[in-house]
Every structure is written in C-alpha cells, then in structure tokens.
C-alpha cells in the first residue's frame, strides 16, 4: 500500500512534467532523483517513463545513472531516440555518455555514433582523443564567440539566433576572436551590457586592452592546473585554445565542481589503497583485484614486521609480557604518523606547500611529534608500571614510544615530499611506506631495548 | 647574488603593477604569490611594498596570507589604510579578514571596525552573527537587483552607475524583486540581453514565469546543502533570502570552489584524526592538544588490544611463534577495513548512498571482503607453512585471516552508516572504531584458535 502510494506520487510528478505543468520546476537532477526511486519500486514504470522523456533532457538524466539504471534505460530506448538524445547534448556530455554506453554495449555505441552526422561524429572523436588528464577532455565545444569587427548589436543578434536554434546555456562571457579565429579578448556580459551597441568590439577593446585580455588554457594542459586557475582567479569560464591558437572550446564552473570533488575522492581513495576509476566502474572482479593488489603489498610489510619480531623470539619466550605490550608502540606510531602524513599530502595537493618551502611545515610537525612523543611516553610508562609493576618495562616502553612517535612524525612528513620529488603522487603508497616504518621501528625499538636492558 | 637577482625580479613586477604597466596582467593571486616569495627573501621590501599596494586590491591579497605574513603586514600598515582597505572589500571577505585580524590583535580589529561607517559596521556584525555552517556566513551582501516595475533599460542604467561607484563584480544574473523587497525572479544576463529593453521585468516575466522562477536558499540553511545544490543544478550564483523572504545576499561559484575543497580537506583530516580548524590556525600548542586527544583515544584502544593478548600470555609463552605472527592478522584486517570504510564515508558524503539504499553497496563490500579473505588466507597459510613448517599454525592463521577480513569488511561498511544514523559525521571516529575491532578480533581469533587447537 505504502509502496503503491509512493509510486503514484512519483508518477504524478513525471506526468506533471510531461504535461508541462511543472516544467519550470523540474531540473534534470530532480527527474534523475525520481527515476532513481522508481527503479527500486517498479521497473516497468521506470522503462515506461524513460521512453517518454523528451530528448532535450534525457541525455542529462542518463548521465546521472549508475550502470544498472543505464543498462535498463538502453534496453527500453530505441536507437532512434538515443541518436536524437545524443544530438541534443553538449559535446562533452555526449562524449561521456557515449563512453559509458560503449562500456556496456560496444555495438550499440557504434550504431549511435553512425547515426550522427559527420560534424557531430568528428567532434566526439576529437574529444575522445584527449587524454584523461588533459583540459581538452573536459571542455565543451559549444561556446559563444564574436568576431572583433562585429558591433555589439550584431553580436547580440547572433546570440539571439543561436539561443533559438541551439541549446546554448550558461553564457557569461563573449569570446572575441580575430581574423584568424584566434582569441583576442574575453568580454563579460556584465561589461558588454554597458557598451555602446553601435561600436565594434575592436574599437571598444582597443581603449582598455588590459581589461579584456583573455585568460585561457591550452587544450593539452593538465586539467588539475586548470582547476587551480579557476580557484585562484575566481573564474566562471575559461576559453580553451589549441596549439595553433584557435579557440576550440570552453570549460565552465560546473565542470570544476565535478572535478574538485573527483580529485578529492581520488585522494581519499589513494590514501586508503583504493583505485578511484575501478571503484566507480562497479565491476566486482576488478575491485577485488585492485584492492587485493594493495592488500598484497600490505601483507609483505606485515611479514617484514613479523620478521623483526622473530629476531627476538627468545626474548619474548623469556618475557611473554613483551608480546602483550609490543603492539601499543607500533599502533601509536602508525596513528601519529598518519596525522602528519595526511596534513602533508593534503597541503601538497592544495599547493599550500611545495618542494621549496616545506621546511617550515616540517619543523612544526617534528615539534608536534616530539612533544606528543614525550607526553605519551609518560602516559604509557605510567600505565605499564601500574599494570605489570616492572619499572624497567615501564622505562623501556616509554623510550620506545618517544623514538617511534618522532620517527613517525619525520617519516609522515618526509615520505610525501620525497615521493613528490620523484614525481609520484604522494597520496599513493605513502601510507604503506609509513606503517612499514612505524611497525618495524616500533617493534625493533621496544624488543631491542628489552633484550638489552631486561634480559641481560 | 642569486638571491639579489630574484628580489630584483619580484620588485620589478611590483613596480610594473604600481605604475599600471602590467595592471591587466596581475591578479591579486599573482601579487599574493610575489609577496609570498618576497617575505622569504627580504622582509623590509615586503613591508615596503605592502604599504604601497592600493586599497582596492590589498584586502584580497591580505586574505591569502598565512598568520606570519598577515602579522607582518598589519605591523607595516597604518590604521587608516586598513580601514580604507576593509571598506573596499566585499562584505563576506571583509568579515573574514577582520576575523583573522581579531585572532592576532583584538584591539586593532576593534579600531578598524570603529573606523567604518554605521552601515558597514552593521553589515559585518550581521555576517558575523551567522553560524559557521549556515549559508549566510558565506554570502556577500553585494548583489545586483532590479525592481520588477523597472524597464530593462533602466536596470542597465542602474548597473552602469553601480559599476562606476562600487566594486561590484561577477554579475551573471539580475535578481528581480517585488514591491516588498521579496525575490520574484532570477534573470540571467544572457537572457536579459535579448529582451525588449523598453519593457518592464514584470511584463517580460509574466509571459514565461516558470523560466525565471528563482532558485534560492535561506540564510539559515546548511551550507553543505547549498554546495550540493550548486553541483546538482550547475549553478553560477544563488540568491540568499532571510526568514521574511527579503533578498539579503548571494553566494557565487568562487565561494563554492573554496567550500568544496575545504569540505574535502575536513573529511581527509577527520579520517586521519585531525581537526581542520585547528590545523589551519597554525597554533602549535592547539595542534598538539587536538592531535594528542586523538592519540589518547588510540592509546586506550591499543591497550584494549593488549589486554586481549594478555589473556593468552600462557599460550604465547608456550608457543612464542604466535607473537611473531599475530600482528599480520590484525594489520591485514585494519587495511582491508580501511578500504571499505573510505568508500562508504566518501559515498555517504557525496550523497551517492544514504541510509535508505546502502544495502547494495554493503552486499558488494561483503563479497569483496570475503573473496579477498579467502585469497589472503591461502596466501598467509602457505607462507606460514613455508616459514615455520607447522601445518596447524598455517591452518589457524588462515582461518583467523578469513574471519578478520570479513569482520573488517562488515565493520568498515556498517560503522559509517550507524554513525550517520546517530547524526555523527561518519568521517570522525570511524577509523578508530574500526581498528579497535580489527585488532581485537584479529588477536582474539588467532590466539584463541591457537589455544584451542595447538596448545591442547
């Protein structure tokens, strides 16, 4: 009953949208949310309404779907409808969606591509040609440009025509191009509104060329750099040019929102031993493999630590309390080091510190590690004494704790910087190196001191 | 020599800027970078040029400085100049900067505030009144609004006047207000350009009210929700209204870039046992305290694990090899669990999963954990056999490994969801709970099985 009611509600919203009653209210994100709820309740209704969605919004909805929902949708939709949908999408989104479809059904992707006209095919092929980390892979080729000889009035007329014929959205700036399709200026609409509409851009720009000097990126530039530019210069859009200085596309704020989140997810995943791309694809076998690879490395570092312990088997056999206490030193080292590591990795990623100015941060980290090392040495010394009533044991664990927490601080700070120097992403692998060090040093310091001062 | 040359280069850039030669080229971010390099080379020059920066850009530069540089700058700048600088800033940035100054020198912040006129003081006090997680705390009160009775031409004239008198930037939309200062529509400039300039907004909007229906946020709304809205609806700006429906401010794309990064940093820091606010303030004593608090919790969980081991002291004493091998099971559990934990925490934060639809992801996690559990059980069983030549030991460590990796997968998946149900941020504390579980279960399973099957 409850379920029927929920379905009815969702269906009502969709019907409302289809009959234009709520057209202004429902964004593709809202429709996507409705479909995500419907598929859990009633697959048939899901297919029925996916088929009825108009092409101009269907592509945006499909792009938000996970693998299962996309599969279901492709099953329901005709080839003709899919071709129409792709045609209506922005070039960058169309390319992304086609790539998602390709992963599910290569033949279908091929057929859709064949259904597009030559120009559209070329555009998509060009965008697909960019590497994943290149700016070009994130640009859309739909933008609004004006020739510098045009008057503002002519440009506004062109905009009017373009807006009626195409789905060109989010125009905040006009890109002004010269005689060779080269970018000569960027004019924000808020400035253009105040221009004399009968003058040409050339005339207007020549009066204050520095104000309209365009900030741009090259299509082969690293996308991470572009993201940093958006942030530093508070941009809303940036034009993309190719090696010949031709204006070829633009990257907009909404791309940057996605990229910022993706970059953060990637960093969090890397630090935890996960591969972002694999996790996203949701193929369980691949996930098991990639995660397993990481666990495999960890297995060997754990065995290395065991090997260190095995050197002290005789000592442990004589004083089994050592086995009880030894994980404490290693564990605290791992945690303390992880704190420093996280700060360094993140600050490096944000550009707050780099290879030239890390020493200030490093000094701070060593101070923090040393002070906490001493504090926790006193703590654990006291607790150990109260627990096992052995002053030598208490002193030894305290000394091992100071050593390991300082080693942890120094390692946690230096590992990311060293990796960065070798052009390795500091988020990848740094934590496994760190815990190897803190485990080995932790066990070695504690058991070694015990062997020296208690056993003999 | 090298140093002198670098200083000269930086000084040349600043002189170029001051003499307007490079005015269009240098953004406040560029100037900030120059000052960051100068202070490391020549503090006197730093102070000299900070004093010469014009007020309209000085505030933006100061906002990018760290504590030490801000201190140095405040030392160099006169009260009058600081007041002039704050006056030129956007209200939200001015509030932020004043709060930074307050932390360094309460009296100075007071004096600057006193130097502002009543209206400015009120604005800053109002913005300071918002909680840190409220949308109002991130809005700027400078925006461009038009009364619905105005014609487009009148509005453009108003924009012209406003742009000459004030530093109003990044206007992509006009907020149209009704007779009671209530928000009635948002019109993007790209649409307004195509309007009949002699018609009033009221006339134009009434024809397609759904197109101009404004998306807005309440000033008391959670800022994280606003960030999600920007991302979902591809927004560039959103108007902020108060409880009386008055339009009170706007939040722009550049605020969202910062927020997205800050939210990611906070999450990474929380997972590593760090407090983002504290780390940012750079006060070493506070950092030691906050990190120490986390290590303190960890200390007790490590002691809990030791306590579990201590229950098996007799067994270890009889078979010291157990002490050598036992950290492997615990360590693998910790790593496997951390993988699952990171996925769940991040997916929850991104809204990809929530309390109602986590079971699909959870099923996948359990499958991954189980398969890898079996694989690594075989691995470690084999390695153990080759190492210690004891088949019973090999079987026991293998069984303990399967158990702990499955427990790790289930815990890593469930802990964030349970925390979320109790309205606790899943990034905070989840990893300490997880490693407590994987350590305790890891040691208990391995040593317990050994006691049962080897000792007896």
PDB file of C-alpha atoms in Angstrom, chain A residues 80-342:
ATOM      1  CA  UNK A  80      16.494   6.438 -32.986  1.00  0.00           C
ATOM      2  CA  UNK A  81      15.637   8.014 -29.668  1.00  0.00           C
ATOM      3  CA  UNK A  82      19.192   7.523 -28.411  1.00  0.00           C
ATOM      4  CA  UNK A  83      20.606   9.192 -31.507  1.00  0.00           C
ATOM      5  CA  UNK A  84      18.223  12.098 -31.025  1.00  0.00           C
ATOM      6  CA  UNK A  85      19.225  12.352 -27.391  1.00  0.00           C
ATOM      7  CA  UNK A  86      22.954  12.410 -28.078  1.00  0.00           C
ATOM      8  CA  UNK A  87      22.408  15.058 -30.745  1.00  0.00           C
ATOM      9  CA  UNK A  88      20.777  17.343 -28.194  1.00  0.00           C
ATOM     10  CA  UNK A  89      23.575  17.055 -25.651  1.00  0.00           C
ATOM     11  CA  UNK A  90      26.563  19.308 -25.156  1.00  0.00           C
ATOM     12  CA  UNK A  91      29.557  17.802 -26.886  1.00  0.00           C
ATOM     13  CA  UNK A  92      31.428  16.967 -23.678  1.00  0.00           C
ATOM     14  CA  UNK A  93      28.435  15.321 -22.031  1.00  0.00           C
ATOM     15  CA  UNK A  94      27.592  13.436 -25.231  1.00  0.00           C
ATOM     16  CA  UNK A  95      31.128  12.069 -25.352  1.00  0.00           C
ATOM     17  CA  UNK A  96      30.967  10.969 -21.719  1.00  0.00           C
ATOM     18  CA  UNK A  97      27.615   9.248 -22.166  1.00  0.00           C
ATOM     19  CA  UNK A  98      28.742   7.503 -25.343  1.00  0.00           C
ATOM     20  CA  UNK A  99      31.783   6.216 -23.500  1.00  0.00           C
ATOM     21  CA  UNK A 100      29.589   4.873 -20.699  1.00  0.00           C
ATOM     22  CA  UNK A 101      27.389   3.158 -23.292  1.00  0.00           C
ATOM     23  CA  UNK A 102      30.459   1.760 -25.018  1.00  0.00           C
ATOM     24  CA  UNK A 103      31.457   0.019 -21.791  1.00  0.00           C
ATOM     25  CA  UNK A 104      28.073  -1.713 -21.623  1.00  0.00           C
ATOM     26  CA  UNK A 105      27.437  -2.400 -25.285  1.00  0.00           C
ATOM     27  CA  UNK A 106      30.089  -1.584 -27.836  1.00  0.00           C
ATOM     28  CA  UNK A 107      27.872  -2.325 -30.807  1.00  0.00           C
ATOM     29  CA  UNK A 108      25.133  -0.009 -29.629  1.00  0.00           C
ATOM     30  CA  UNK A 109      27.635   2.821 -29.109  1.00  0.00           C
ATOM     31  CA  UNK A 110      28.890   2.232 -32.631  1.00  0.00           C
ATOM     32  CA  UNK A 111      25.345   2.343 -34.064  1.00  0.00           C
ATOM     33  CA  UNK A 112      24.563   5.573 -32.232  1.00  0.00           C
ATOM     34  CA  UNK A 113      27.757   7.163 -33.479  1.00  0.00           C
ATOM     35  CA  UNK A 114      26.889   6.079 -37.030  1.00  0.00           C
ATOM     36  CA  UNK A 115      23.513   7.786 -36.667  1.00  0.00           C
ATOM     37  CA  UNK A 116      25.099  11.185 -36.034  1.00  0.00           C
ATOM     38  CA  UNK A 117      26.063  13.478 -38.873  1.00  0.00           C
ATOM     39  CA  UNK A 118      29.683  13.861 -39.906  1.00  0.00           C
ATOM     40  CA  UNK A 119      30.321  17.045 -37.972  1.00  0.00           C
ATOM     41  CA  UNK A 120      28.967  15.574 -34.748  1.00  0.00           C
ATOM     42  CA  UNK A 121      30.991  12.409 -35.214  1.00  0.00           C
ATOM     43  CA  UNK A 122      34.136  14.409 -35.753  1.00  0.00           C
ATOM     44  CA  UNK A 123      33.526  16.472 -32.634  1.00  0.00           C
ATOM     45  CA  UNK A 124      33.073  13.422 -30.486  1.00  0.00           C
ATOM     46  CA  UNK A 125      36.103  11.696 -31.952  1.00  0.00           C
ATOM     47  CA  UNK A 126      38.167  14.805 -31.299  1.00  0.00           C
ATOM     48  CA  UNK A 127      37.068  14.989 -27.660  1.00  0.00           C
ATOM     49  CA  UNK A 128      37.660  11.263 -27.186  1.00  0.00           C
ATOM     50  CA  UNK A 129      41.170  11.786 -28.492  1.00  0.00           C
ATOM     51  CA  UNK A 130      42.240  13.748 -25.425  1.00  0.00           C
ATOM     52  CA  UNK A 131      43.961  12.035 -22.522  1.00  0.00           C
ATOM     53  CA  UNK A 132      42.015  11.829 -19.297  1.00  0.00           C
ATOM     54  CA  UNK A 133      44.207  14.431 -17.599  1.00  0.00           C
ATOM     55  CA  UNK A 134      44.121  16.973 -20.427  1.00  0.00           C
ATOM     56  CA  UNK A 135      41.987  20.085 -20.339  1.00  0.00           C
ATOM     57  CA  UNK A 136      40.541  19.247 -23.752  1.00  0.00           C
ATOM     58  CA  UNK A 137      38.838  16.169 -22.341  1.00  0.00           C
ATOM     59  CA  UNK A 138      36.706  18.399 -20.112  1.00  0.00           C
ATOM     60  CA  UNK A 139      35.816  21.211 -22.483  1.00  0.00           C
ATOM     61  CA  UNK A 140      32.617  21.636 -24.402  1.00  0.00           C
ATOM     62  CA  UNK A 141      32.898  22.850 -27.960  1.00  0.00           C
ATOM     63  CA  UNK A 142      29.706  24.861 -27.696  1.00  0.00           C
ATOM     64  CA  UNK A 143      30.546  28.451 -26.828  1.00  0.00           C
ATOM     65  CA  UNK A 144      29.680  31.941 -27.920  1.00  0.00           C
ATOM     66  CA  UNK A 145      32.229  33.866 -29.902  1.00  0.00           C
ATOM     67  CA  UNK A 146      32.127  37.191 -31.730  1.00  0.00           C
ATOM     68  CA  UNK A 147      34.404  38.451 -34.457  1.00  0.00           C
ATOM     69  CA  UNK A 148      36.233  41.597 -33.349  1.00  0.00           C
ATOM     70  CA  UNK A 149      34.869  43.513 -36.306  1.00  0.00           C
ATOM     71  CA  UNK A 150      31.273  42.898 -35.262  1.00  0.00           C
ATOM     72  CA  UNK A 151      29.338  45.577 -33.437  1.00  0.00           C
ATOM     73  CA  UNK A 152      27.851  44.718 -30.080  1.00  0.00           C
ATOM     74  CA  UNK A 153      24.399  44.938 -31.632  1.00  0.00           C
ATOM     75  CA  UNK A 154      25.285  42.384 -34.292  1.00  0.00           C
ATOM     76  CA  UNK A 155      26.677  40.093 -31.654  1.00  0.00           C
ATOM     77  CA  UNK A 156      23.508  40.298 -29.596  1.00  0.00           C
ATOM     78  CA  UNK A 157      21.542  39.437 -32.724  1.00  0.00           C
ATOM     79  CA  UNK A 158      23.769  36.423 -33.303  1.00  0.00           C
ATOM     80  CA  UNK A 159      23.273  35.351 -29.737  1.00  0.00           C
ATOM     81  CA  UNK A 160      19.521  35.580 -30.211  1.00  0.00           C
ATOM     82  CA  UNK A 161      19.643  33.358 -33.294  1.00  0.00           C
ATOM     83  CA  UNK A 162      21.954  30.873 -31.626  1.00  0.00           C
ATOM     84  CA  UNK A 163      19.845  30.630 -28.493  1.00  0.00           C
ATOM     85  CA  UNK A 164      16.761  29.884 -30.561  1.00  0.00           C
ATOM     86  CA  UNK A 165      18.377  27.267 -32.743  1.00  0.00           C
ATOM     87  CA  UNK A 166      20.595  25.519 -30.208  1.00  0.00           C
ATOM     88  CA  UNK A 167      20.654  24.663 -26.583  1.00  0.00           C
ATOM     89  CA  UNK A 168      23.451  27.027 -25.672  1.00  0.00           C
ATOM     90  CA  UNK A 169      23.439  27.719 -21.947  1.00  0.00           C
ATOM     91  CA  UNK A 170      25.449  29.390 -19.251  1.00  0.00           C
ATOM     92  CA  UNK A 171      26.940  32.141 -21.310  1.00  0.00           C
ATOM     93  CA  UNK A 172      28.615  34.608 -19.011  1.00  0.00           C
ATOM     94  CA  UNK A 173      31.229  35.891 -21.415  1.00  0.00           C
ATOM     95  CA  UNK A 174      31.715  36.549 -25.095  1.00  0.00           C
ATOM     96  CA  UNK A 175      34.964  35.253 -26.549  1.00  0.00           C
ATOM     97  CA  UNK A 176      36.166  37.772 -29.111  1.00  0.00           C
ATOM     98  CA  UNK A 177      38.157  36.306 -31.962  1.00  0.00           C
ATOM     99  CA  UNK A 178      40.402  37.934 -34.514  1.00  0.00           C
ATOM    100  CA  UNK A 179      40.684  37.420 -38.221  1.00  0.00           C
ATOM    101  CA  UNK A 180      42.354  34.024 -37.924  1.00  0.00           C
ATOM    102  CA  UNK A 181      39.938  32.504 -35.418  1.00  0.00           C
ATOM    103  CA  UNK A 182      42.469  33.428 -32.756  1.00  0.00           C
ATOM    104  CA  UNK A 183      41.274  34.515 -29.322  1.00  0.00           C
ATOM    105  CA  UNK A 184      41.854  38.235 -28.773  1.00  0.00           C
ATOM    106  CA  UNK A 185      39.647  39.100 -25.788  1.00  0.00           C
ATOM    107  CA  UNK A 186      37.129  37.880 -23.256  1.00  0.00           C
ATOM    108  CA  UNK A 187      34.278  40.246 -22.502  1.00  0.00           C
ATOM    109  CA  UNK A 188      31.952  39.535 -19.626  1.00  0.00           C
ATOM    110  CA  UNK A 189      28.293  40.102 -20.387  1.00  0.00           C
ATOM    111  CA  UNK A 190      28.034  42.482 -17.434  1.00  0.00           C
ATOM    112  CA  UNK A 191      30.573  44.719 -19.180  1.00  0.00           C
ATOM    113  CA  UNK A 192      29.143  44.282 -22.659  1.00  0.00           C
ATOM    114  CA  UNK A 193      25.746  45.479 -21.426  1.00  0.00           C
ATOM    115  CA  UNK A 194      27.276  48.867 -20.758  1.00  0.00           C
ATOM    116  CA  UNK A 195      28.996  49.212 -24.134  1.00  0.00           C
ATOM    117  CA  UNK A 196      27.837  51.430 -26.945  1.00  0.00           C
ATOM    118  CA  UNK A 197      25.988  48.833 -29.013  1.00  0.00           C
ATOM    119  CA  UNK A 198      26.889  50.505 -32.301  1.00  0.00           C
ATOM    120  CA  UNK A 199      30.618  50.206 -31.799  1.00  0.00           C
ATOM    121  CA  UNK A 200      32.682  47.220 -32.804  1.00  0.00           C
ATOM    122  CA  UNK A 201      34.486  45.118 -30.251  1.00  0.00           C
ATOM    123  CA  UNK A 202      37.749  46.167 -31.844  1.00  0.00           C
ATOM    124  CA  UNK A 203      37.075  49.818 -31.064  1.00  0.00           C
ATOM    125  CA  UNK A 204      35.922  49.142 -27.546  1.00  0.00           C
ATOM    126  CA  UNK A 205      38.692  46.740 -26.632  1.00  0.00           C
ATOM    127  CA  UNK A 206      41.425  48.946 -28.043  1.00  0.00           C
ATOM    128  CA  UNK A 207      40.611  51.540 -25.389  1.00  0.00           C
ATOM    129  CA  UNK A 208      41.290  49.210 -22.464  1.00  0.00           C
ATOM    130  CA  UNK A 209      43.055  46.187 -23.897  1.00  0.00           C
ATOM    131  CA  UNK A 210      44.412  45.108 -20.495  1.00  0.00           C
ATOM    132  CA  UNK A 211      40.905  44.815 -19.045  1.00  0.00           C
ATOM    133  CA  UNK A 212      39.748  42.366 -21.713  1.00  0.00           C
ATOM    134  CA  UNK A 213      42.944  40.441 -22.101  1.00  0.00           C
ATOM    135  CA  UNK A 214      41.794  36.841 -22.124  1.00  0.00           C
ATOM    136  CA  UNK A 215      42.889  34.263 -19.581  1.00  0.00           C
ATOM    137  CA  UNK A 216      42.904  30.938 -21.424  1.00  0.00           C
ATOM    138  CA  UNK A 217      44.223  27.402 -21.273  1.00  0.00           C
ATOM    139  CA  UNK A 218      45.753  25.161 -23.856  1.00  0.00           C
ATOM    140  CA  UNK A 219      43.801  22.019 -24.686  1.00  0.00           C
ATOM    141  CA  UNK A 220      46.776  19.816 -23.800  1.00  0.00           C
ATOM    142  CA  UNK A 221      47.294  21.457 -20.425  1.00  0.00           C
ATOM    143  CA  UNK A 222      46.880  19.375 -17.275  1.00  0.00           C
ATOM    144  CA  UNK A 223      43.304  19.640 -16.046  1.00  0.00           C
ATOM    145  CA  UNK A 224      44.472  19.901 -12.438  1.00  0.00           C
ATOM    146  CA  UNK A 225      46.212  23.152 -13.288  1.00  0.00           C
ATOM    147  CA  UNK A 226      43.024  24.483 -14.830  1.00  0.00           C
ATOM    148  CA  UNK A 227      41.135  23.684 -11.644  1.00  0.00           C
ATOM    149  CA  UNK A 228      43.727  25.609  -9.632  1.00  0.00           C
ATOM    150  CA  UNK A 229      43.348  28.567 -12.021  1.00  0.00           C
ATOM    151  CA  UNK A 230      39.584  28.644 -11.561  1.00  0.00           C
ATOM    152  CA  UNK A 231      40.057  28.712  -7.822  1.00  0.00           C
ATOM    153  CA  UNK A 232      42.827  31.283  -7.748  1.00  0.00           C
ATOM    154  CA  UNK A 233      41.332  33.690 -10.228  1.00  0.00           C
ATOM    155  CA  UNK A 234      37.681  33.196  -9.271  1.00  0.00           C
ATOM    156  CA  UNK A 235      36.765  32.239 -12.827  1.00  0.00           C
ATOM    157  CA  UNK A 236      33.365  31.240 -14.110  1.00  0.00           C
ATOM    158  CA  UNK A 237      34.504  30.101 -17.502  1.00  0.00           C
ATOM    159  CA  UNK A 238      37.783  29.756 -19.352  1.00  0.00           C
ATOM    160  CA  UNK A 239      38.309  29.502 -23.120  1.00  0.00           C
ATOM    161  CA  UNK A 240      40.397  26.618 -24.434  1.00  0.00           C
ATOM    162  CA  UNK A 241      42.738  27.095 -27.385  1.00  0.00           C
ATOM    163  CA  UNK A 242      44.708  24.571 -29.381  1.00  0.00           C
ATOM    164  CA  UNK A 243      48.341  24.551 -30.462  1.00  0.00           C
ATOM    165  CA  UNK A 244      47.532  26.883 -33.385  1.00  0.00           C
ATOM    166  CA  UNK A 245      45.904  29.411 -31.044  1.00  0.00           C
ATOM    167  CA  UNK A 246      42.466  28.589 -32.402  1.00  0.00           C
ATOM    168  CA  UNK A 247      39.612  28.860 -29.958  1.00  0.00           C
ATOM    169  CA  UNK A 248      38.290  25.299 -29.653  1.00  0.00           C
ATOM    170  CA  UNK A 249      36.110  25.163 -26.551  1.00  0.00           C
ATOM    171  CA  UNK A 250      35.376  26.304 -23.032  1.00  0.00           C
ATOM    172  CA  UNK A 251      35.402  24.880 -19.547  1.00  0.00           C
ATOM    173  CA  UNK A 252      32.697  26.093 -17.176  1.00  0.00           C
ATOM    174  CA  UNK A 253      32.160  26.307 -13.422  1.00  0.00           C
ATOM    175  CA  UNK A 254      30.010  23.178 -13.269  1.00  0.00           C
ATOM    176  CA  UNK A 255      32.873  21.126 -14.740  1.00  0.00           C
ATOM    177  CA  UNK A 256      35.066  22.485 -11.967  1.00  0.00           C
ATOM    178  CA  UNK A 257      32.610  21.488  -9.218  1.00  0.00           C
ATOM    179  CA  UNK A 258      32.711  17.914 -10.503  1.00  0.00           C
ATOM    180  CA  UNK A 259      36.468  17.938 -10.909  1.00  0.00           C
ATOM    181  CA  UNK A 260      37.116  19.312  -7.431  1.00  0.00           C
ATOM    182  CA  UNK A 261      35.051  16.534  -5.920  1.00  0.00           C
ATOM    183  CA  UNK A 262      36.559  13.873  -8.114  1.00  0.00           C
ATOM    184  CA  UNK A 263      40.070  14.989  -7.242  1.00  0.00           C
ATOM    185  CA  UNK A 264      39.230  14.844  -3.532  1.00  0.00           C
ATOM    186  CA  UNK A 265      37.673  11.404  -3.880  1.00  0.00           C
ATOM    187  CA  UNK A 266      40.717  10.203  -5.753  1.00  0.00           C
ATOM    188  CA  UNK A 267      42.990  11.464  -2.998  1.00  0.00           C
ATOM    189  CA  UNK A 268      40.951   9.885  -0.210  1.00  0.00           C
ATOM    190  CA  UNK A 269      40.809   6.617  -2.128  1.00  0.00           C
ATOM    191  CA  UNK A 270      44.502   6.628  -2.916  1.00  0.00           C
ATOM    192  CA  UNK A 271      45.363   7.141   0.729  1.00  0.00           C
ATOM    193  CA  UNK A 272      43.159   4.197   1.687  1.00  0.00           C
ATOM    194  CA  UNK A 273      44.579   1.919  -1.003  1.00  0.00           C
ATOM    195  CA  UNK A 274      41.731   2.158  -3.486  1.00  0.00           C
ATOM    196  CA  UNK A 275      41.680   2.934  -7.169  1.00  0.00           C
ATOM    197  CA  UNK A 276      39.030   5.552  -7.943  1.00  0.00           C
ATOM    198  CA  UNK A 277      38.432   4.535 -11.552  1.00  0.00           C
ATOM    199  CA  UNK A 278      37.939   0.883 -10.597  1.00  0.00           C
ATOM    200  CA  UNK A 279      35.594   1.652  -7.723  1.00  0.00           C
ATOM    201  CA  UNK A 280      33.486   3.853  -9.993  1.00  0.00           C
ATOM    202  CA  UNK A 281      33.067   1.162 -12.622  1.00  0.00           C
ATOM    203  CA  UNK A 282      31.466  -1.100 -10.042  1.00  0.00           C
ATOM    204  CA  UNK A 283      32.847  -4.284 -11.583  1.00  0.00           C
ATOM    205  CA  UNK A 284      33.308  -6.503  -8.531  1.00  0.00           C
ATOM    206  CA  UNK A 285      36.037  -8.706 -10.022  1.00  0.00           C
ATOM    207  CA  UNK A 286      38.110  -5.656 -10.920  1.00  0.00           C
ATOM    208  CA  UNK A 287      37.567  -4.194  -7.454  1.00  0.00           C
ATOM    209  CA  UNK A 288      38.679  -7.426  -5.785  1.00  0.00           C
ATOM    210  CA  UNK A 289      41.798  -7.454  -7.940  1.00  0.00           C
ATOM    211  CA  UNK A 290      42.779  -3.835  -7.364  1.00  0.00           C
ATOM    212  CA  UNK A 291      42.082  -3.913  -3.636  1.00  0.00           C
ATOM    213  CA  UNK A 292      43.781  -7.299  -3.407  1.00  0.00           C
ATOM    214  CA  UNK A 293      46.905  -5.884  -5.007  1.00  0.00           C
ATOM    215  CA  UNK A 294      47.092  -3.297  -2.260  1.00  0.00           C
ATOM    216  CA  UNK A 295      46.452  -5.841   0.483  1.00  0.00           C
ATOM    217  CA  UNK A 296      49.158  -7.977  -1.069  1.00  0.00           C
ATOM    218  CA  UNK A 297      51.718  -5.211  -0.616  1.00  0.00           C
ATOM    219  CA  UNK A 298      50.479  -4.772   2.935  1.00  0.00           C
ATOM    220  CA  UNK A 299      50.861  -8.470   3.560  1.00  0.00           C
ATOM    221  CA  UNK A 300      54.554  -8.289   2.798  1.00  0.00           C
ATOM    222  CA  UNK A 301      55.105  -5.277   5.001  1.00  0.00           C
ATOM    223  CA  UNK A 302      53.306  -7.100   7.809  1.00  0.00           C
ATOM    224  CA  UNK A 303      55.528 -10.107   7.229  1.00  0.00           C
ATOM    225  CA  UNK A 304      58.551  -7.815   7.365  1.00  0.00           C
ATOM    226  CA  UNK A 305      57.397  -6.622  10.785  1.00  0.00           C
ATOM    227  CA  UNK A 306      56.902 -10.244  11.851  1.00  0.00           C
ATOM    228  CA  UNK A 307      60.390 -10.981  10.698  1.00  0.00           C
ATOM    229  CA  UNK A 308      61.700  -8.253  13.004  1.00  0.00           C
ATOM    230  CA  UNK A 309      59.762  -9.790  15.887  1.00  0.00           C
ATOM    231  CA  UNK A 310      61.090 -13.247  15.050  1.00  0.00           C
ATOM    232  CA  UNK A 311      64.633 -11.991  15.715  1.00  0.00           C
ATOM    233  CA  UNK A 312      63.501 -11.554  19.346  1.00  0.00           C
ATOM    234  CA  UNK A 313      61.643 -14.832  19.740  1.00  0.00           C
ATOM    235  CA  UNK A 314      63.991 -15.946  22.511  1.00  0.00           C
ATOM    236  CA  UNK A 315      63.476 -12.706  24.442  1.00  0.00           C
ATOM    237  CA  UNK A 316      59.691 -12.947  24.087  1.00  0.00           C
ATOM    238  CA  UNK A 317      59.752 -16.541  25.189  1.00  0.00           C
ATOM    239  CA  UNK A 318      61.621 -15.445  28.335  1.00  0.00           C
ATOM    240  CA  UNK A 319      59.397 -12.411  28.963  1.00  0.00           C
ATOM    241  CA  UNK A 320      55.970 -13.020  27.355  1.00  0.00           C
ATOM    242  CA  UNK A 321      54.703  -9.662  28.659  1.00  0.00           C
ATOM    243  CA  UNK A 322      56.684  -8.127  25.796  1.00  0.00           C
ATOM    244  CA  UNK A 323      54.293  -9.747  23.324  1.00  0.00           C
ATOM    245  CA  UNK A 324      51.386  -8.228  25.216  1.00  0.00           C
ATOM    246  CA  UNK A 325      52.734  -4.688  25.135  1.00  0.00           C
ATOM    247  CA  UNK A 326      54.553  -4.521  21.829  1.00  0.00           C
ATOM    248  CA  UNK A 327      51.549  -3.670  19.578  1.00  0.00           C
ATOM    249  CA  UNK A 328      50.952  -0.461  21.571  1.00  0.00           C
ATOM    250  CA  UNK A 329      54.177   1.195  20.429  1.00  0.00           C
ATOM    251  CA  UNK A 330      53.655   0.188  16.802  1.00  0.00           C
ATOM    252  CA  UNK A 331      49.999   1.265  16.787  1.00  0.00           C
ATOM    253  CA  UNK A 332      50.694   4.700  18.274  1.00  0.00           C
ATOM    254  CA  UNK A 333      53.474   5.261  15.763  1.00  0.00           C
ATOM    255  CA  UNK A 334      51.124   4.390  12.918  1.00  0.00           C
ATOM    256  CA  UNK A 335      48.445   6.775  14.145  1.00  0.00           C
ATOM    257  CA  UNK A 336      50.769   9.656  14.899  1.00  0.00           C
ATOM    258  CA  UNK A 337      52.471   9.266  11.536  1.00  0.00           C
ATOM    259  CA  UNK A 338      49.157   9.144   9.716  1.00  0.00           C
ATOM    260  CA  UNK A 339      48.232  12.526  11.168  1.00  0.00           C
ATOM    261  CA  UNK A 340      51.375  14.134   9.812  1.00  0.00           C
ATOM    262  CA  UNK A 341      51.052  12.271   6.527  1.00  0.00           C
ATOM    263  CA  UNK A 342      47.502  13.478   5.954  1.00  0.00           C
TER     264      UNK A 342
END
